[in-house]
Tab-separated table of C-alpha atoms in Angstrom:
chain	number	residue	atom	x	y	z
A	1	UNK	CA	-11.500	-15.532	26.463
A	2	UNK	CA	-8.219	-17.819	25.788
A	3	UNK	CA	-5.390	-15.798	24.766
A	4	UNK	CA	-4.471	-15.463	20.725
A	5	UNK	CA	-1.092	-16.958	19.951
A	6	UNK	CA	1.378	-14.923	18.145
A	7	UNK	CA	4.261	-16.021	16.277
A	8	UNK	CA	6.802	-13.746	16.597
A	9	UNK	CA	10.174	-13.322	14.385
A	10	UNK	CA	12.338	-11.305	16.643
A	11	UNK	CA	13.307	-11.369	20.504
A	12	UNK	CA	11.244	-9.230	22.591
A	13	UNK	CA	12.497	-8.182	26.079
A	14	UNK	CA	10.756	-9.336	29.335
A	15	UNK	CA	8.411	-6.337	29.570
A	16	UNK	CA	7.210	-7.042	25.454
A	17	UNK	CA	6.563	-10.277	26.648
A	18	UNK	CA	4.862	-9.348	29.910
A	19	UNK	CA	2.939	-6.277	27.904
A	20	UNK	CA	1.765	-8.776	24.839
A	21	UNK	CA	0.274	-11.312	27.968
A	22	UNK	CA	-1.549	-7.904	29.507
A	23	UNK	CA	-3.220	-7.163	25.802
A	24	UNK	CA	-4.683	-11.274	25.621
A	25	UNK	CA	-1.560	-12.400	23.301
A	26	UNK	CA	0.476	-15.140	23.997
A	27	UNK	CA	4.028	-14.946	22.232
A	28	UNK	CA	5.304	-17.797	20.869
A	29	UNK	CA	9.188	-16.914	19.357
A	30	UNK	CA	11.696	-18.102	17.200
A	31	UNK	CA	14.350	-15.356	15.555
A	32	UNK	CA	14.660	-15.315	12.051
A	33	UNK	CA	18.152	-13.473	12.238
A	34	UNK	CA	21.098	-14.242	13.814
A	35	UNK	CA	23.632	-11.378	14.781
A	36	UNK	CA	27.142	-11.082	15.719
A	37	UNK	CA	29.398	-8.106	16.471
A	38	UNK	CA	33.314	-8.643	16.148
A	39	UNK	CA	35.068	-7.977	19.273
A	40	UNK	CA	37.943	-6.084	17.303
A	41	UNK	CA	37.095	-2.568	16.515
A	42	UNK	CA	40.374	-1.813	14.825
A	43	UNK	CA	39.365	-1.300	11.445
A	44	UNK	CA	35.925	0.339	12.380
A	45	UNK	CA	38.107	2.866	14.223
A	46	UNK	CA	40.512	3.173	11.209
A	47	UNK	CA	37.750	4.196	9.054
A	48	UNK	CA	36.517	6.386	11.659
A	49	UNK	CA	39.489	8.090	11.550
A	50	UNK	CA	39.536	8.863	7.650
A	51	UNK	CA	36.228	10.695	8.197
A	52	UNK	CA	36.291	12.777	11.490
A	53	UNK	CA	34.075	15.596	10.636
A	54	UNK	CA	31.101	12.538	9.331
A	55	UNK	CA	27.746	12.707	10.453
A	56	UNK	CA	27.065	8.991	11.895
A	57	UNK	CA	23.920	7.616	11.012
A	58	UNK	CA	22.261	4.465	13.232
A	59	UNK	CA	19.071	2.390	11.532
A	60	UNK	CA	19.216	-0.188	14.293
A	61	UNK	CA	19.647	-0.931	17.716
A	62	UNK	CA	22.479	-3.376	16.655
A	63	UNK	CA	25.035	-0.173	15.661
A	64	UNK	CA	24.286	1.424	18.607
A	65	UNK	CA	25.204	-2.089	20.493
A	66	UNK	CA	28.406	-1.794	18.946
A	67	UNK	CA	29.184	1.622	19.377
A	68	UNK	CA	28.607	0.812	23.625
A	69	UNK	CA	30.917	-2.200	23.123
A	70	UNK	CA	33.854	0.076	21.865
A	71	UNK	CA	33.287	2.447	24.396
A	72	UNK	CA	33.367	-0.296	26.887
A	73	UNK	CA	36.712	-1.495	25.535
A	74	UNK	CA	40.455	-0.124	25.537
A	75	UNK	CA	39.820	1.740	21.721
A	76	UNK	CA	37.120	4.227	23.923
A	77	UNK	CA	36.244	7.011	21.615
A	78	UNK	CA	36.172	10.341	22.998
A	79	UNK	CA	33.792	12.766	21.556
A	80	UNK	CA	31.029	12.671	19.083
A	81	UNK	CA	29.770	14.302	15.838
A	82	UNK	CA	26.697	14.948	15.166
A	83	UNK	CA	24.279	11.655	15.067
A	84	UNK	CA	21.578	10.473	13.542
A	85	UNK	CA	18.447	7.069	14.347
A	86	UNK	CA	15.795	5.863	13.090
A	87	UNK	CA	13.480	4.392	15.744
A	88	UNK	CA	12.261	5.687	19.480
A	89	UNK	CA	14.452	2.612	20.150
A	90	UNK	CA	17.711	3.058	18.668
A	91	UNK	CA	17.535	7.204	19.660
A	92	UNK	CA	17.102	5.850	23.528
A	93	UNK	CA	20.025	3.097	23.131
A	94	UNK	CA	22.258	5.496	22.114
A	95	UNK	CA	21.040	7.785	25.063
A	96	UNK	CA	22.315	5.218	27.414
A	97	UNK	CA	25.985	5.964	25.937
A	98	UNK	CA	25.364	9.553	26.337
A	99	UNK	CA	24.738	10.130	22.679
A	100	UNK	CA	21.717	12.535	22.183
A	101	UNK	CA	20.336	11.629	18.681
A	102	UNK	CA	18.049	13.175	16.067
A	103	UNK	CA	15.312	10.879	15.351
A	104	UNK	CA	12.494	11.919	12.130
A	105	UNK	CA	9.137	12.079	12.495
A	106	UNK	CA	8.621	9.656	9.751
A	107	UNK	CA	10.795	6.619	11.215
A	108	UNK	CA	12.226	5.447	7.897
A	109	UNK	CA	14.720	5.713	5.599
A	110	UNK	CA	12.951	8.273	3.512
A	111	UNK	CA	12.250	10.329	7.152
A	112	UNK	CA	16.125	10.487	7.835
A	113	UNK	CA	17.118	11.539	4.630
A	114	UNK	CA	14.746	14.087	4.245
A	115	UNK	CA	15.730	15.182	8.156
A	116	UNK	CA	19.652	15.477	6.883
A	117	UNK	CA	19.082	17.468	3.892
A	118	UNK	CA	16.967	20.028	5.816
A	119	UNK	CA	19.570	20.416	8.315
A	120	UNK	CA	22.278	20.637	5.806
A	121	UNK	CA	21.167	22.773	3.130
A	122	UNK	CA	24.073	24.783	2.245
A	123	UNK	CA	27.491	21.903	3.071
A	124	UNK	CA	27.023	18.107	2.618
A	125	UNK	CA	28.962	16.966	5.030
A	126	UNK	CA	30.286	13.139	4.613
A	127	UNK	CA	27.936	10.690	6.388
A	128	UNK	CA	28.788	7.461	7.876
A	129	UNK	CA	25.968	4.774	8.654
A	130	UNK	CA	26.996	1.828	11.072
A	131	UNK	CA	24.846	-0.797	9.216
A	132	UNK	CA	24.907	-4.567	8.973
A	133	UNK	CA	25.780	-6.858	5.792
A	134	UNK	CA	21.619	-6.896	4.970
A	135	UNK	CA	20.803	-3.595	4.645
A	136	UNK	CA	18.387	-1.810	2.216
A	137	UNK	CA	20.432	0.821	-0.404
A	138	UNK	CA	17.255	3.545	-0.317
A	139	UNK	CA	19.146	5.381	2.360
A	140	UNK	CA	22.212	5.377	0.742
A	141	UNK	CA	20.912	5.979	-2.664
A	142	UNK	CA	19.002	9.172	-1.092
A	143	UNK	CA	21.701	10.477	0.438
A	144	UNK	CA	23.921	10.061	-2.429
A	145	UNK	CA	21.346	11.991	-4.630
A	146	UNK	CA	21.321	14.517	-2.340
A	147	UNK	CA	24.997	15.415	-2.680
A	148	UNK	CA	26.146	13.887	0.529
A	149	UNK	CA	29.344	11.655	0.610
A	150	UNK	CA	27.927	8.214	1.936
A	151	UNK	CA	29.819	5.790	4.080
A	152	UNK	CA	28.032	2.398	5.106
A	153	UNK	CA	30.478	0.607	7.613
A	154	UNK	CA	29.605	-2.883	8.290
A	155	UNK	CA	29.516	-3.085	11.684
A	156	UNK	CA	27.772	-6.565	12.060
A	157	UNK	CA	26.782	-9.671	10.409
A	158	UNK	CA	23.262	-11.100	10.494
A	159	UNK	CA	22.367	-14.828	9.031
A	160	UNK	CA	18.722	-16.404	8.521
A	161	UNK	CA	18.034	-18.893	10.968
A	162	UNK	CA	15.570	-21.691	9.478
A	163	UNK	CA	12.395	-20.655	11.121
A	164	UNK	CA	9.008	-22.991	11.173
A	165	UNK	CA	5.636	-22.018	12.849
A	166	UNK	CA	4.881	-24.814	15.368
A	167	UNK	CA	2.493	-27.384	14.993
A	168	UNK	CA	-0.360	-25.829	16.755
A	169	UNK	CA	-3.046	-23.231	15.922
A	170	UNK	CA	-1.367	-19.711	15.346
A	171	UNK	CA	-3.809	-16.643	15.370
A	172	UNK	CA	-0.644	-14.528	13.523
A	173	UNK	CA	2.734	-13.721	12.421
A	174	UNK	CA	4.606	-10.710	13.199
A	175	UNK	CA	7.837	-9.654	10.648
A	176	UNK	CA	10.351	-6.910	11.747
A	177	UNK	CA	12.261	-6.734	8.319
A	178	UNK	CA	12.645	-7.718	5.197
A	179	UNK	CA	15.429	-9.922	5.939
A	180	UNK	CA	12.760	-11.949	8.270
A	181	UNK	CA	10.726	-12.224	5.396
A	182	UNK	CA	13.337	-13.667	3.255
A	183	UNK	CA	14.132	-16.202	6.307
A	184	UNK	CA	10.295	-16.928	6.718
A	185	UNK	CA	10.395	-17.915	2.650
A	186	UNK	CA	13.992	-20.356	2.738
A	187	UNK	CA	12.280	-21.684	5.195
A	188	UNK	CA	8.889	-22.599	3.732
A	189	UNK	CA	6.851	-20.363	5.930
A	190	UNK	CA	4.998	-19.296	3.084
A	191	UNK	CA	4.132	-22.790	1.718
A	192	UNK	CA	1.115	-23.074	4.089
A	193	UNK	CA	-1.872	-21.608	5.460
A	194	UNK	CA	-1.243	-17.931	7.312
A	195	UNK	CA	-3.163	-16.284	9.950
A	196	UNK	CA	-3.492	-12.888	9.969
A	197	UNK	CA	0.328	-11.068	9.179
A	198	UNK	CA	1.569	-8.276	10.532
A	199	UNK	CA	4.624	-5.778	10.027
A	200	UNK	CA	6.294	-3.553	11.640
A	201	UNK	CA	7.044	-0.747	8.809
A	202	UNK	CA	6.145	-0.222	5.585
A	203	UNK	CA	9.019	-1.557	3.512
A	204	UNK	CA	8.539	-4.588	5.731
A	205	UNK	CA	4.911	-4.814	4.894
A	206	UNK	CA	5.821	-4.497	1.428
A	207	UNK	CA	8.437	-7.621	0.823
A	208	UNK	CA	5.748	-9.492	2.760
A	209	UNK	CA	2.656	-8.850	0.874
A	210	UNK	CA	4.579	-9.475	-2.262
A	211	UNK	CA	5.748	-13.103	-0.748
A	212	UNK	CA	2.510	-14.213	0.448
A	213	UNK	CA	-0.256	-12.391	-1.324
A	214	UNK	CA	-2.155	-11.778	1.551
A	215	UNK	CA	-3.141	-8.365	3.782
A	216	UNK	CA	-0.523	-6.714	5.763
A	217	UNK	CA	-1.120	-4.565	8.972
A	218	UNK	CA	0.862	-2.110	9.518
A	219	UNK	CA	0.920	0.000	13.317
A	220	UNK	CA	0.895	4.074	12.858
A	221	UNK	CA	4.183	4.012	14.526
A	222	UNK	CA	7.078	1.625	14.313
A	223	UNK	CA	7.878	0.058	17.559
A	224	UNK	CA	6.456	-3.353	19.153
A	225	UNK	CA	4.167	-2.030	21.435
A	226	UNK	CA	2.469	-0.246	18.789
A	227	UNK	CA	2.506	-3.660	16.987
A	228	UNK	CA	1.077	-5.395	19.708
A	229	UNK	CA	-1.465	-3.176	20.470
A	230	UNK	CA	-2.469	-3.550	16.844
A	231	UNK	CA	-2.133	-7.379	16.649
A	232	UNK	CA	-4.511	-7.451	20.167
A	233	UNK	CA	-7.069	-4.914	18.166
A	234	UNK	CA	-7.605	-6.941	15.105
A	235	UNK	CA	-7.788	-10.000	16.828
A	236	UNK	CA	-10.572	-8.653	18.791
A	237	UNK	CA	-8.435	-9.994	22.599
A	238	UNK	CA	-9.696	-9.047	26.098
A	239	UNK	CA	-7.223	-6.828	27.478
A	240	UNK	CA	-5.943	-6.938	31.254
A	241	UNK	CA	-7.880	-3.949	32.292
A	242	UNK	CA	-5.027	-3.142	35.087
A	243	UNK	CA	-2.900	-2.866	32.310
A	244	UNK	CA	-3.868	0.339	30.376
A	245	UNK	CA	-3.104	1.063	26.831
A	246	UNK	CA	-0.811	3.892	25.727
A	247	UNK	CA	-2.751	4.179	22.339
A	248	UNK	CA	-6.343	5.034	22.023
A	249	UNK	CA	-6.549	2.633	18.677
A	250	UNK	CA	-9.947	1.939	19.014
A	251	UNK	CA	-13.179	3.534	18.106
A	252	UNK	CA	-12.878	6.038	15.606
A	253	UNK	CA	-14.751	6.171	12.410
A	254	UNK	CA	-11.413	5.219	10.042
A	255	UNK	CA	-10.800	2.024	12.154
A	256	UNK	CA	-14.224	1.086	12.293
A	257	UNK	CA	-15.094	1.883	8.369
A	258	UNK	CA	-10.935	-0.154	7.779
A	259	UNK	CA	-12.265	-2.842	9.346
A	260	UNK	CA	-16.008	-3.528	7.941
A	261	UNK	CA	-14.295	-3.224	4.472
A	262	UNK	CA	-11.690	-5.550	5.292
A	263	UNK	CA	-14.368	-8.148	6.431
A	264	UNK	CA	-15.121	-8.134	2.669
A	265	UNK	CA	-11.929	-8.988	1.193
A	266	UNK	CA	-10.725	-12.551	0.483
A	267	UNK	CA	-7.102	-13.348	1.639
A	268	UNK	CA	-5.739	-13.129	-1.378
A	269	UNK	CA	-7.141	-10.409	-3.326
A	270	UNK	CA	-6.445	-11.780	-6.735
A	271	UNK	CA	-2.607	-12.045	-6.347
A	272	UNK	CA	-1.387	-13.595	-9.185
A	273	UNK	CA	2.168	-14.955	-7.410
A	274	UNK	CA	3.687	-15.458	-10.734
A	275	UNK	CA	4.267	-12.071	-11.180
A	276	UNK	CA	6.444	-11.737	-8.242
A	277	UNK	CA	9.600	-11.699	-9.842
A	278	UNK	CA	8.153	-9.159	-12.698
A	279	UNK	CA	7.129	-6.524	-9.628
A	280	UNK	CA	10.129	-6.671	-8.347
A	281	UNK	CA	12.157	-5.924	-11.387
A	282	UNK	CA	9.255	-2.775	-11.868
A	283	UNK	CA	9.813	-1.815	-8.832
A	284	UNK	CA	13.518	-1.489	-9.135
A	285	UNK	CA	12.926	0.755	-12.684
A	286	UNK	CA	10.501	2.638	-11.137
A	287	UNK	CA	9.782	6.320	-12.796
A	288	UNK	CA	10.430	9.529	-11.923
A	289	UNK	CA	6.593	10.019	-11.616
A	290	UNK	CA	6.134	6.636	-9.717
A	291	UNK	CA	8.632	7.672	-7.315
A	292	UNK	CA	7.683	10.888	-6.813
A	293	UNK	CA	3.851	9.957	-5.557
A	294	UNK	CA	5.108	6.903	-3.862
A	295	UNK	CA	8.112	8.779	-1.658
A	296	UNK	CA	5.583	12.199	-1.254
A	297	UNK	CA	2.246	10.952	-1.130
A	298	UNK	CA	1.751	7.060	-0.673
A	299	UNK	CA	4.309	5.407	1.685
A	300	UNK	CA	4.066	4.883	5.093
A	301	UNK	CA	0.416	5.644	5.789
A	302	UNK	CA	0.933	9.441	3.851
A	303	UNK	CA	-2.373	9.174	2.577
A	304	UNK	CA	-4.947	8.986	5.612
A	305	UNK	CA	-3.034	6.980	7.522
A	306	UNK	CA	-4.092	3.871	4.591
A	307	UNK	CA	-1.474	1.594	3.575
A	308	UNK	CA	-0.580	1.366	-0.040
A	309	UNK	CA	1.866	-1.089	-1.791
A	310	UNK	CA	3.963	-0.452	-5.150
A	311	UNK	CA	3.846	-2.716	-8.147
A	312	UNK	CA	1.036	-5.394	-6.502
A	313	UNK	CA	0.101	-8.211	-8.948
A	314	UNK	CA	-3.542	-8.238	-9.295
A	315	UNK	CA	-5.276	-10.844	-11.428
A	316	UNK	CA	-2.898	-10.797	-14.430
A	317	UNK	CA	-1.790	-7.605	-14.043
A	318	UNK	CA	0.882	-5.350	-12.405
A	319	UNK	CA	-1.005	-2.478	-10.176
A	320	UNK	CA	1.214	0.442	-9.670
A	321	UNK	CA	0.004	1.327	-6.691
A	322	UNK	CA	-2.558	-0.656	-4.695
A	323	UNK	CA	-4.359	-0.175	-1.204
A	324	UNK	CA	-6.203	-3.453	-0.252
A	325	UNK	CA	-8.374	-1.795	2.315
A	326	UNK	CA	-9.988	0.607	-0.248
A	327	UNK	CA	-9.777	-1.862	-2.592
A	328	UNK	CA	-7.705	1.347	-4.657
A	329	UNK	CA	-6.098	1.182	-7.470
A	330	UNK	CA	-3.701	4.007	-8.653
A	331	UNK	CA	-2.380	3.962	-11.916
A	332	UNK	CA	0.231	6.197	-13.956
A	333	UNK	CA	-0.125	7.262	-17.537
A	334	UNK	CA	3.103	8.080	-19.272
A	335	UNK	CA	3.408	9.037	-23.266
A	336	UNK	CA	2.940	5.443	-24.611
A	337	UNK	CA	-0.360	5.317	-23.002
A	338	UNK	CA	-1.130	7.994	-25.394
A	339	UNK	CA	-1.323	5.803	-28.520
A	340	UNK	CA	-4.657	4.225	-29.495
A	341	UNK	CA	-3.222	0.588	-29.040
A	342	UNK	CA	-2.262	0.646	-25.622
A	343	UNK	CA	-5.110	2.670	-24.578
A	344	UNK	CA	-7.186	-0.077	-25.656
A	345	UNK	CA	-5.412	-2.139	-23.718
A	346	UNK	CA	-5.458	0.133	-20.305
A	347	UNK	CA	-9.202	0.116	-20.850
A	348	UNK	CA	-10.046	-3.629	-20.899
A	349	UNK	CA	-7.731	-3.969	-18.053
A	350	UNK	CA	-9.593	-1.657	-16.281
A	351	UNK	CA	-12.939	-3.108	-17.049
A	352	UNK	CA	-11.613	-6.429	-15.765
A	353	UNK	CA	-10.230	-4.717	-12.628
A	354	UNK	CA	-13.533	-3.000	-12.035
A	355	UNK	CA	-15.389	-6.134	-12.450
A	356	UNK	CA	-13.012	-7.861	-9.477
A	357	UNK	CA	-14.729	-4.875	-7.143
A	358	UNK	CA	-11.573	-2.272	-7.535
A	359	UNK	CA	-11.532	1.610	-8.291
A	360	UNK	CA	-8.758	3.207	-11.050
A	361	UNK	CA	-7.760	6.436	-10.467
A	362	UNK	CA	-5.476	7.320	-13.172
A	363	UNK	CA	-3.000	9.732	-13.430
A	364	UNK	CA	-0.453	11.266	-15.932
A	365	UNK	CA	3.264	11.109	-15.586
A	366	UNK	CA	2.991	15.390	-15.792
A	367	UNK	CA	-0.193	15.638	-13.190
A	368	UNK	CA	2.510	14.069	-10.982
A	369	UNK	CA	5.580	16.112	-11.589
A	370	UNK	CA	3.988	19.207	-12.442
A	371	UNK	CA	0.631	19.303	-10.186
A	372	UNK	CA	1.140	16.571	-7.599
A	373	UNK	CA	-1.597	18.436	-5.132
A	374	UNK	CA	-3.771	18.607	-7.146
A	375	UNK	CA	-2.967	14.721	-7.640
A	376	UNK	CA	-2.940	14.329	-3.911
A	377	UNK	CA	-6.689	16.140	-3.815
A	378	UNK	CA	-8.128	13.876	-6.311
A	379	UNK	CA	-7.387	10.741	-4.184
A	380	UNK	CA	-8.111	12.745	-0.935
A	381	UNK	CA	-11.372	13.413	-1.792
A	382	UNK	CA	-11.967	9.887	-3.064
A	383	UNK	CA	-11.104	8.373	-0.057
A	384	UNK	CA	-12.874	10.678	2.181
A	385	UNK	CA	-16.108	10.161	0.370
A	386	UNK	CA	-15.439	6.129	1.629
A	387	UNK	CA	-15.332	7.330	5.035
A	388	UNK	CA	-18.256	8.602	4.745
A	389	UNK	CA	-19.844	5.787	3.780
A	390	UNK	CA	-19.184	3.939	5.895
A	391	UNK	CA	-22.649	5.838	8.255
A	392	UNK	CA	-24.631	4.384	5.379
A	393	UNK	CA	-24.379	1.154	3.543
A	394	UNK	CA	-20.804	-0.366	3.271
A	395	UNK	CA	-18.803	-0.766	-0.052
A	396	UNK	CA	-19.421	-3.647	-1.966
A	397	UNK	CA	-16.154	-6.398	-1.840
A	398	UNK	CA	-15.361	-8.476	-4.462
């Protein structure tokens, strides 16, 4: 079997390169970000030195690349507080300096905040994040509601290259932030036919099934060998068998019953891309409620390990939560969906929904904030009665 091509937006090191070739893939690369760290650390260190009893915070191997420049240079710093990472990566890069950090479970913004304010229940101390000019607010915002003093320090500067797949068959795409989706879009990436897309988080996976209306897969864990692995198991590649895998992906029942339902749903789904900018502006005014279930429940493969997304346009409508694989739709009910107008108007929508091949599960605003397991049972049990399934005849696609 010829090896799938994979476009890749991000630099992988030798062995990525050498362990995508073992699993049948054949990288073809072009960065959509360009970085660069100032080689004065003055007025990092100045800052430092307003808050010396901060937490530090890292979210990428790029602040932990500048932290081992300084130490490398005359402005050495000696000791350290105590220090944060998201990522396997970014915890072992900051290893190498002799910096043992805590890294969450859950590899995310939402995972380190929650990790801080369990540690630091009773004081909040101040906490400084070495960040770059694009990064997201949530952690910040988090923090901040959490009572902790937050300091983002801009410790390097990343640009969007002008990216273009090549003229010659690509089996997928592979995004490793938001910002790469952005660069993928000035560019015109999303002006054409797409293979198969692929990201490596959720938030990611989120900004690019917004841009191109398509299905995004997601690995269980964020790093690119758990990306690869993925790409090589949807694209069905023959593996160098001297090479073994460090994931047992394939097999199970969920994968198997994932993937017969997937072979059933069109590329688009019924995104209506005119409703982009709407989504986003819901998504930014999101509820308590919607919050709530989406930060607790939904994100990040919460819900049996099935990827939802937050404020998906669907035919002409807004979903407030959708999962493509399921072919889900969750909705929220607060008090105006109580009068008899808009209730008419939540029922033809769902008729119409239901007649595209989707199920509603709807919700109150108070079921949420007042009962949310109970909430999280309801779609449990749902979703495990599609599992099951999936031993006799499969679900119907629209």
């Amino acid at each position: 079997m010829n090896p799938k091509r994979i476009f890749i937006t991000r630099t992988l090191t030798e062995d990525q390169v050498l362990y995508a070739k073992a699993l049948g893939l054949e990288p073809v690369i072009q960065p959509a970000l360009k970085v660069e760290i100032p080689e004065n650390h003055e007025k990092l260190l100045k800052k430092l030195d307003r808050y010396q009893d901060a937490v530090w915070v890292f979210t990428s191997q790029n602040g932990a690349e500048v932290l081992r420049r300084v130490q490398d240079s005359e402005f050495r710093i000696q000791g350290f507080p105590v220090v944060y990472a998201v990522g396997e990566k970014t915890g072992e890069a900051l290893a190498e300096i002799g910096i043992k950090a805590k890294v969450p479970d859950k590899q995310d913004a939402v995972g380190l905040a929650e990790l801080i304010n369990r540690d630091f229940q009773n004081n909040k101390p101040d906490i400084i994040h070495w960040c770059g000019n694009r990064r997201s607010d949530e952690l910040g915002n988090k923090l901040k509601n959490g009572g902790f003093g937050y300091v983002d320090i801009e410790v390097y500067q990343t640009e969007l290259n002008n990216i273009r797949i090549p003229d010659m068959k690509i089996d997928a795409v592979l995004f490793y932030s938001p910002s790469a989706v952005e660069a993928f879009r000035r560019s015109g990436g999303f002006d054409r036919n797409l293979p198969e897309l692929f990201a490596i988080g959720n938030t990611t996976g989120e900004a690019l099934s917004l841009e191109s209306g398509k299905h995004v897969h997601i690995p269980s864990a964020p790093s690119t060998e758990a990306l690869l692995e993925l790409v090589a198991d949807i694209l069905g590649t023959e593996a160098n068998s001297d090479v073994p895998l460090r994931r047992g992906i394939k097999g199970d029942d969920k994968s198997s019953f994932k993937k017969a339902n997937l072979k059933e749903i069109s590329n688009n789904l019924y995104y209506n891309k005119s409703l982009k900018d709407l989504a986003r502006k819901l998504r930014k005014e999101s509820t308590r409620a919607e919050i709530r279930l989406w930060t607790e429940t939904l994100r990040a493969g919460k819900m049996h390990g099935y990827s939802f997304l937050r404020q998906r346009p669907v035919l002409n409508y807004i979903a407030d939560f959708m999962c493509k694989e399921l072919k889900l739709i969750i909705e929220l009910d607060g008090y105006s969906h109580s009068f008899e107008q808009q209730w008419k108007k939540d029922l033809d929508r769902q008729k119409e929904l239901e007649n595209a091949g989707f199920t509603i599960l709807r919700f109150h605003d108070e079921d949420v904030m007042n009962d949310l397991r109970n909430v999280e049972r309801v779609i449990e049990s749902w979703i495990e009665d599609q599992e099951k399934s999936v031993k006799s005849p499969p679900l119907k696609g629209g």
